[in-house]
Amino acid sequence: MSGSTPFKMRLVHLDLKGAPPKVSYLSEIFPLFRALGANGLLIEYEDMFPYEGSLRLLRAKYAYSPSEIKEILHLAGLNELEVIPLVQTFGHMEVYYLGEGEASRRWLQQEQNSTGKLCLSHMRAVASRVQARRPSVTPLVWDDMLRDLPEDQLAASGVPQLVEPVLWDYTADLDVHSKVLLMQKYWRCGFPQLWAASAFKGATGPSQAVPPIKHHLRNHVQWLQVAGSRPTDSLQGIILTGWQRYDHFSVLCELLPAGVPSLAACLQLLLRGGFDGDAKAKVENLLGISNLEMMDPVREGAGSFPGSNILALVTQVSLHLRSSVDALLEGNTYVTGWFSPYHRRRKLIHPVMVQHIQPTALSLLAQWSTLVQELEAALQLAFYPDAVEEWLEENVHPSLQRLQALLQDLSEVATPKKTPPHPHPPALAGTLLRTPEGTAHARGLLLWAGGLCAANCQPGQQGPT
């Protein structure tokens, strides 16, 4: 099944921090992964793993149970997907603040010591522990902290004999030449095997709803060029990452079902060595969509792959809801002009404007409320409640709240209070004076004010002129 691909291992990354799929959804999607060309999974368990003992406090509210973990592994085996667990041992916060601890600072004060050596010593300690407990297991490491280390320091550290680096790059303008040079450096340092890491989602924006397929295809084309520049099997495999958050405090990226078309296209490209018409037709057939290149679930239909209804609703609600609300509030300059901060504060909106906007806003609110309910029901089948609520809060609720605020303003204007409003502001009074009716009205006000002052003024006081 490997075709002409230089990557004998093609792993789909499941990032479980933020929106972990239910086991029932994984049971549906694993066969599709295999049919598309994947032969492995990189599962980033995070807080979804059922830790016990002193680590039990790390469990998420909806963490998988031990029996569910066994079921996931069983399902992977049934679909011939090798599972590689991703466990955090030396994460970004450790490496970002390397050398900040008291013990580390004392160590770094010694001659010849550096943060690079400190990093390598930790990697060597962890990898040696793994090798002692499980001799058949080889740790993989992201190569962020390795790529800039001096070659002699890296070669002498003992790390190359213990781990295999994963060279990652998710950009659409990957520098093929620099990646080839980096691979050569690692080989000279003694690393026996190297891996690549691309992305099918979660790498083009921290709050994306649907991944840009062309961007990810271009990235994979360039990884094929990197692999093709060296002898066969120069790279052990490639990990197609699907990040769920940019970091633990960021908003959610694209949900897994929304990334399936991108994943499908990228896997077929890797499997065939390119993305021609036949590869595109294969993807469209497997996903049940009519046109991958121009895919719009609103017009083209949802498809038939697991979670295709979620993709269709996500696209409608997260993208089209925002644009329709923006069009209502910003596209009509006449309406926008009436909603300046000054006018909003005094509710000086003509009833004609209420009649013009209110029906449209009410119709939009009813339409989108119905779709959001449908989307929430679909999400609940594939994801856990906290992830569903978080995604809706970030991608849907703000637009609905803007609509509701607009309708509240219009309602207040349509039913004004009996208390007379404040006098016209100077700008409006000036407009009145420019008309015959306004001039006559102003004269009446002056005469009234003059009479009032004449009746109440003391001798010697001067009334208005």
Tab-separated table of N, CA and C in Angstrom, residues 30 93 109 226 247 272 279 307 316 345 367 392:
chain	number	residue	atom	x	y	z
A	30	PHE	N	-11.202	5.632	12.676
A	30	PHE	CA	-9.986	4.842	12.461
A	30	PHE	C	-10.005	4.079	11.131
A	93	MET	N	7.285	24.824	28.533
A	93	MET	CA	7.559	25.614	29.737
A	93	MET	C	8.893	25.081	30.366
A	109	GLN	N	26.741	27.939	36.677
A	109	GLN	CA	27.859	28.798	37.072
A	109	GLN	C	29.200	28.076	36.948
A	226	VAL	N	12.082	17.061	0.344
A	226	VAL	CA	13.145	16.827	1.323
A	226	VAL	C	13.521	15.344	1.342
A	247	ASP	N	-1.286	26.441	22.732
A	247	ASP	CA	-0.721	26.084	24.028
A	247	ASP	C	-1.883	25.824	24.974
A	272	ARG	N	0.846	8.588	-2.757
A	272	ARG	CA	1.033	8.512	-4.200
A	272	ARG	C	2.243	9.284	-4.698
A	279	ALA	N	-5.715	11.121	-7.391
A	279	ALA	CA	-5.678	11.239	-5.930
A	279	ALA	C	-6.850	12.075	-5.433
A	307	GLY	N	-18.451	12.439	11.030
A	307	GLY	CA	-18.308	13.829	11.440
A	307	GLY	C	-18.529	14.832	10.326
A	316	GLN	N	-21.084	26.505	8.430
A	316	GLN	CA	-22.228	27.414	8.384
A	316	GLN	C	-22.251	28.360	9.567
A	345	ARG	N	-26.596	56.196	23.022
A	345	ARG	CA	-26.795	56.560	24.414
A	345	ARG	C	-28.159	57.212	24.632
A	367	GLN	N	-32.963	31.866	12.671
A	367	GLN	CA	-32.264	30.925	11.789
A	367	GLN	C	-31.019	30.359	12.458
A	392	LEU	N	-18.326	26.485	21.348
A	392	LEU	CA	-19.452	27.362	21.045
A	392	LEU	C	-19.220	28.755	21.625
